[in-house]
Short mmCIF file of C-alpha atoms and ligand atoms in Angstrom, two decimals:
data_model
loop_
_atom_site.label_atom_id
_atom_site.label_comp_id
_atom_site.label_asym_id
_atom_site.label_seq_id
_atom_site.Cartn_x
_atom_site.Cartn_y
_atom_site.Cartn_z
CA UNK A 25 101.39 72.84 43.14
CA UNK A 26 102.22 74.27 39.94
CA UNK A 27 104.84 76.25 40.41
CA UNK A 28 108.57 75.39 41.65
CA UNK A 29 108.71 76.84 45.66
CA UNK A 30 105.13 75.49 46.14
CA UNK A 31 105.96 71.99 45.45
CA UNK A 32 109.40 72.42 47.39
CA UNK A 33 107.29 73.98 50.53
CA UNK A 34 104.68 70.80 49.61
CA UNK A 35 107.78 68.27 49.36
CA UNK A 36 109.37 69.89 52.92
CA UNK A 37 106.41 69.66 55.04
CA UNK A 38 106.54 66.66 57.42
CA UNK A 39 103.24 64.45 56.23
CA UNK A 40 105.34 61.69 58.12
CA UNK A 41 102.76 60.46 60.38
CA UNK A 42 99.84 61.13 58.34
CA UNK A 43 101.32 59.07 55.02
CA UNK A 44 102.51 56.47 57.11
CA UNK A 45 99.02 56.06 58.52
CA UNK A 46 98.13 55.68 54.89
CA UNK A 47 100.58 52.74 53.89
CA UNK A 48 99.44 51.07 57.34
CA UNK A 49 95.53 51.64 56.97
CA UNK A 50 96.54 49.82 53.57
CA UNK A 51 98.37 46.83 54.54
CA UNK A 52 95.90 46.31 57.84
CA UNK A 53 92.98 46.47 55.00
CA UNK A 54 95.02 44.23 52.46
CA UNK A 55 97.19 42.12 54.44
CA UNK A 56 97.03 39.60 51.34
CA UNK A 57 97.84 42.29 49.47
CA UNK A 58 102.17 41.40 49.03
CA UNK A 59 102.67 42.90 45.63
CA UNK A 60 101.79 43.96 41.96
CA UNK A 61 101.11 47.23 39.99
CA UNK A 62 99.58 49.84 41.91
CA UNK A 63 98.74 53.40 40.81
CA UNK A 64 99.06 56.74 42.73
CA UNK A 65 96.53 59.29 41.46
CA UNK A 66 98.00 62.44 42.15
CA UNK A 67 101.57 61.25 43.73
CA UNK A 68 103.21 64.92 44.65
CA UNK A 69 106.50 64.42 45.91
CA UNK A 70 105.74 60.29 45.78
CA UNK A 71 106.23 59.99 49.77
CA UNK A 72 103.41 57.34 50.00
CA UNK A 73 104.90 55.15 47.09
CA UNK A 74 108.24 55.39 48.61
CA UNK A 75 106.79 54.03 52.25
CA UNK A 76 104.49 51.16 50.46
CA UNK A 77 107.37 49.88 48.15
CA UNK A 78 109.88 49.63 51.28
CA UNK A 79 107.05 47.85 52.84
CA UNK A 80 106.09 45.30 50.32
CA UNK A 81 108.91 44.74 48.25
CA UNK A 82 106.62 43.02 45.59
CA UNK A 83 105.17 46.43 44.77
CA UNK A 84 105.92 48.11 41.33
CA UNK A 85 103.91 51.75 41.54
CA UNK A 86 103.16 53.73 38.76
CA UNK A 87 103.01 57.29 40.35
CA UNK A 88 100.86 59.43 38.24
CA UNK A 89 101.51 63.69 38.83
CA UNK A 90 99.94 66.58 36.54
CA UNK A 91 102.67 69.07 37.98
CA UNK A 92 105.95 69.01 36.52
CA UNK A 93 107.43 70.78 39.95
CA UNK A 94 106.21 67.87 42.24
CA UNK A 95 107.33 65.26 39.64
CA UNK A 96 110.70 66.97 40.09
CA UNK A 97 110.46 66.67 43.99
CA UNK A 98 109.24 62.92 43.57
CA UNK A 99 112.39 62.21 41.09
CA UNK A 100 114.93 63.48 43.86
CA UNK A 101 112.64 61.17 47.02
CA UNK A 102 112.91 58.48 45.04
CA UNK A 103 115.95 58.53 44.13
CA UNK A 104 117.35 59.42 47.87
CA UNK A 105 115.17 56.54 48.81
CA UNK A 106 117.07 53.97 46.39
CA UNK A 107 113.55 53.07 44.98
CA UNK A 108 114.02 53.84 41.34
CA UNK A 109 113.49 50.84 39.19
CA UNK A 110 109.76 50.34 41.10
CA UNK A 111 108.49 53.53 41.08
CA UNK A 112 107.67 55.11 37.61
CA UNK A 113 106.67 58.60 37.67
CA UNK A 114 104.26 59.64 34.90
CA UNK A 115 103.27 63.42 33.89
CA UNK A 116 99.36 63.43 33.20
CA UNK A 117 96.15 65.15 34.66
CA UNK A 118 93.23 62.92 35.18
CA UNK A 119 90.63 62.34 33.62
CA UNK A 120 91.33 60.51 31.66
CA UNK A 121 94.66 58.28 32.46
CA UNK A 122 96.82 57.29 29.56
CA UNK A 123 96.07 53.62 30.70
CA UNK A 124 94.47 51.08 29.37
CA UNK A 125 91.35 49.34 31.48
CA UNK A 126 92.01 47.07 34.44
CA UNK A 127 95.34 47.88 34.02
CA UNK A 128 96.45 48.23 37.50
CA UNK A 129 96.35 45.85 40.65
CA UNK A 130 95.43 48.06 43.28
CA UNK A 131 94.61 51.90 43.13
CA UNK A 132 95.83 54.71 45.75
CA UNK A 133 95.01 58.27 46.21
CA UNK A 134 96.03 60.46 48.82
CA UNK A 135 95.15 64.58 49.05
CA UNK A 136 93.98 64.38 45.37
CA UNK A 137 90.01 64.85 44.94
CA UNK A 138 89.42 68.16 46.62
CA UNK A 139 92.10 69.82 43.58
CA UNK A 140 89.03 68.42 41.08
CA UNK A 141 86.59 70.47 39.68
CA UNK A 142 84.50 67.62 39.17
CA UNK A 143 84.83 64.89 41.43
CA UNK A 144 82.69 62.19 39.79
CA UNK A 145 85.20 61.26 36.59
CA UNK A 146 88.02 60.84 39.04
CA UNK A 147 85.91 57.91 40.77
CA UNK A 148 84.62 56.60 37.30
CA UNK A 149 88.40 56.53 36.62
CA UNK A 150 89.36 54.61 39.53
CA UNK A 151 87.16 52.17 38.57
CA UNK A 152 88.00 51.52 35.13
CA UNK A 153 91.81 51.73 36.06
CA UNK A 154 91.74 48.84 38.42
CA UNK A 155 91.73 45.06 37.61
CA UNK A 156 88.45 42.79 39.46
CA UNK A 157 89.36 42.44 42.94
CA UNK A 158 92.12 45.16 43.04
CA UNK A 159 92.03 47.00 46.51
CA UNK A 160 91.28 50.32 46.37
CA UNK A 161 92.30 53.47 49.44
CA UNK A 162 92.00 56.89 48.75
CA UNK A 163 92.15 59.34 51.31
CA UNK A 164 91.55 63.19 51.35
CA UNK A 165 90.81 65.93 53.87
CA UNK A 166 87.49 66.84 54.72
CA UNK A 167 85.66 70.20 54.59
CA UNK A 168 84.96 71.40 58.00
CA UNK A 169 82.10 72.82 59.72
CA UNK A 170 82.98 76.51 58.76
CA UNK A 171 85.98 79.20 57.79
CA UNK A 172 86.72 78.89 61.53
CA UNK A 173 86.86 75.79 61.94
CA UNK A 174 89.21 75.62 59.30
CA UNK A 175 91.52 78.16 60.47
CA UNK A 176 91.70 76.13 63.84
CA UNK A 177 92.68 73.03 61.95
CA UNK A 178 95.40 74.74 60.18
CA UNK A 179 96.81 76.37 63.75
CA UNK A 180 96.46 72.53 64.98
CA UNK A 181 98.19 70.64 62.44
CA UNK A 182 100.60 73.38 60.37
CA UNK A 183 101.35 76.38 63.21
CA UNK A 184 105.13 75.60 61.98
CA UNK A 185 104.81 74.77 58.30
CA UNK A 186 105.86 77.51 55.14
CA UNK A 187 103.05 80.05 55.09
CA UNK A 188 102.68 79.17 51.21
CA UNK A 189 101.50 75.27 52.77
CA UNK A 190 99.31 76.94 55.52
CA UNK A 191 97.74 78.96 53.19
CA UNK A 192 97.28 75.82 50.62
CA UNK A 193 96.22 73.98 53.42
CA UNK A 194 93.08 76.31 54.75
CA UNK A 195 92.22 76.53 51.09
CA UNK A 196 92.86 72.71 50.69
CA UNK A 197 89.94 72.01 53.62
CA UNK A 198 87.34 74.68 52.38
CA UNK A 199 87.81 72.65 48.58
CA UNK A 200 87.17 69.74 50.15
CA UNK A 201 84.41 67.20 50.23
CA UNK A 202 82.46 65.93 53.21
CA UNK A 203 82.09 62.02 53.59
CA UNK A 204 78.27 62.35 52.98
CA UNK A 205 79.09 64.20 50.15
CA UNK A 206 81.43 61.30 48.80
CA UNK A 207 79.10 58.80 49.66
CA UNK A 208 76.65 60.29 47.00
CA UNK A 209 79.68 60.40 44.80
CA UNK A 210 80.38 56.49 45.36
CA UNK A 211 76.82 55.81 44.91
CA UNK A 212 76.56 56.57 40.74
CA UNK A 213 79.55 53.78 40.65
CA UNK A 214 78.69 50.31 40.84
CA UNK A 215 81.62 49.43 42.96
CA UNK A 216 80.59 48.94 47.03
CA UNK A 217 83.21 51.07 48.77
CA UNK A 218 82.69 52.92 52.23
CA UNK A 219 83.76 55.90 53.14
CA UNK A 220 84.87 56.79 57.07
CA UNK A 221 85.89 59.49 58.72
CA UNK A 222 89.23 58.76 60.41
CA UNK A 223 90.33 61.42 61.84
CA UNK A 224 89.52 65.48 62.72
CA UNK A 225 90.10 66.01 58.94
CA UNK A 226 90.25 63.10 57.06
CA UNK A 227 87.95 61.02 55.12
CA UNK A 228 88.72 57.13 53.72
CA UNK A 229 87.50 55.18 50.93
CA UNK A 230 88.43 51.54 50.62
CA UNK A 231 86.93 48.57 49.27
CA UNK A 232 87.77 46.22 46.83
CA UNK A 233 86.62 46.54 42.54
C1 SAM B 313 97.91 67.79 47.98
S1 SAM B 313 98.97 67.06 46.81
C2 SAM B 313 98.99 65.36 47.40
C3 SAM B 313 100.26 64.67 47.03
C4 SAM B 313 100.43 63.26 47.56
N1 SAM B 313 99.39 62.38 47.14
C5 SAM B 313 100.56 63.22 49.06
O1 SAM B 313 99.80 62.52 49.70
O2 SAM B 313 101.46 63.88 49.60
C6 SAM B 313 97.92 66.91 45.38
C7 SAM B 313 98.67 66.51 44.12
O3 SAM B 313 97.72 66.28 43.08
C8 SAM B 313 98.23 66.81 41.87
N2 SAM B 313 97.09 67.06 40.98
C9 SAM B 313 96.13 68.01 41.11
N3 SAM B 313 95.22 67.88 40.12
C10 SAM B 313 95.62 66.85 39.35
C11 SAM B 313 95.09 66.22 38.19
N4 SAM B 313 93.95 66.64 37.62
N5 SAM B 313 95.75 65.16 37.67
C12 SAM B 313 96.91 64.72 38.25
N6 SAM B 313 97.44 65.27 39.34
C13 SAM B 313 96.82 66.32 39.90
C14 SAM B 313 99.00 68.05 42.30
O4 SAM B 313 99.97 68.42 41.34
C15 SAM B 313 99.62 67.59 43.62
O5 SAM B 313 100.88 67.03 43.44
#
C-alpha cells in the first residue's frame, strides 16, 4: 500500500459492491444518523467516504491514510467525484491520531485492523476519537479456516483482479482477525459493541460510544 502501482492496483479493483454494502449497513444501523464529522481510519483510495457523503449530504469526513500513494489515489476519486470541500484527506498512521478527544461524530473503518501489528490501540483509539453517542462501523476481513481456505476465497472473489491485489488479498485474510478474536479485543474497552460475521469473509463491529 506503500508504494505507487500497489495503491493504483488497490484504487482499480472493483470493491463496488462490497463498500456499498458498507455505506448501507451504516445508514440501515444509523438511519438518524443525517450528518456531522465522521472519520475514516485507514481511507485508501477514500471510495467509502465518497459513497457516504453522496448519501448524506450533511456529512463532512475527515479521511485519515498513512500511505502517501493511496492519499494520491483518494485526491484524484474525490476530486472525479466533485466531493472536495467535505472530504479532507489527512496523512498519519494510527496510533495515535493527531486529534483531539471526542472530536469526531461518528467513526468508520473499513479493511484497516488486520495491517496492525497490534490491534488493541487501534480500538482504544476509536474510542477516544469519537464524541458520546457517536455511531461507530468498522469492518475487516476475517482469517479463514486455513491456507486453503484462503486461496479458495481469493479464486472466489479476485480470479480477475491485478496479481499484486490477489496476492495482497491472500496475505490480507491470513493477517486477519477472527470475530472471537475481536470480541476479546472489544472486551478490554468499555464501550458495548458486537461484532458479526456478515459474510464468507467479513467481520462487523457497530455500536454506538
Ligand atoms: C486494505 S486498505 C483499505 C482501504 C479502504 N478503507 C477501503 O475500504 O477500500 C488499508 C489502508 O490502510 C492504510 N493503513 C495501513 N496501516 C495504517 C496505519 N497504521 N495508519 C493509517 N493507515 C494505515 C493503508 O495505507 C491502506 O490504504
Amino acid at each position: 500500500m506503500e508504494n505507487p502501482a500497489g495503491a493504483r492496483a488497490y484504487a482499480r479493483a472493483d470493491f463496488a459492491a462490497v463498500n456499498q454494502g458498507f455505506v448501507d449497513r451504516f445508514r440501515a444501523r444509523f438511519p438518524e444518523f443525517v450528518g456531522g464529522r465522521a472519520v475514516d481510519l485507514g481511507c485508501g483510495p477514500a471510495d467509502i467516504p465518497v459513497r457516504l457523503g453522496r448519501a448524506l449530504p450533511g456529512l463532512q469526513v475527515t479521511a485519515v491514510d498513512g500511505s502517501a500513494a493511496m492519499l494520491a489515489e483518494a485526491r484524484r476519486a474525490i476530486a472525479a467525484a466533485g466531493a472536495a470541500p467535505r472530504i479532507a484527506l489527512v496523512r498519519a498512521r494510527l496510533p495515535p491520531l493527531p486529534f483531539p478527544p471526542r472530536a469526531f461524530d461518528a467513526i468508520l473503518s473499513n479493511s484497516l485492523l488486520h495491517h496492525l501489528p497490534d490491534p488493541l490501540p487501534f480500538w482504544h483509539e476509536v474510542e477516544r476519537l469519537a464524541r458520546p453517542g457517536a455511531p461507530l462501523l468498522v469492518m475487516d476481513l476475517a482469517r479463514p479456516a486455513s491456507p486453503a481456505a484462503a486461496r479458495a476465497l481469493v479464486e472466489l472473489h479476485a480470479a480477475v483482479e491485478d496479481p499484486i491485489l490477489r496476492e495482497d488479498f491472500y496475505r490480507s485474510l491470513l493477517a486477519a482477525f477472527t470475530p472471537e478474536e475481536v470480541r476479546r479485543q472489544l472486551a478490554t474497552l468499555s464501550l458495548r459493541l458486537e461484532c458479526a460475521l456478515v459474510s464468507d469473509r467479513h467481520w462487523v463491529v457497530s455500536g454506538r460510544r
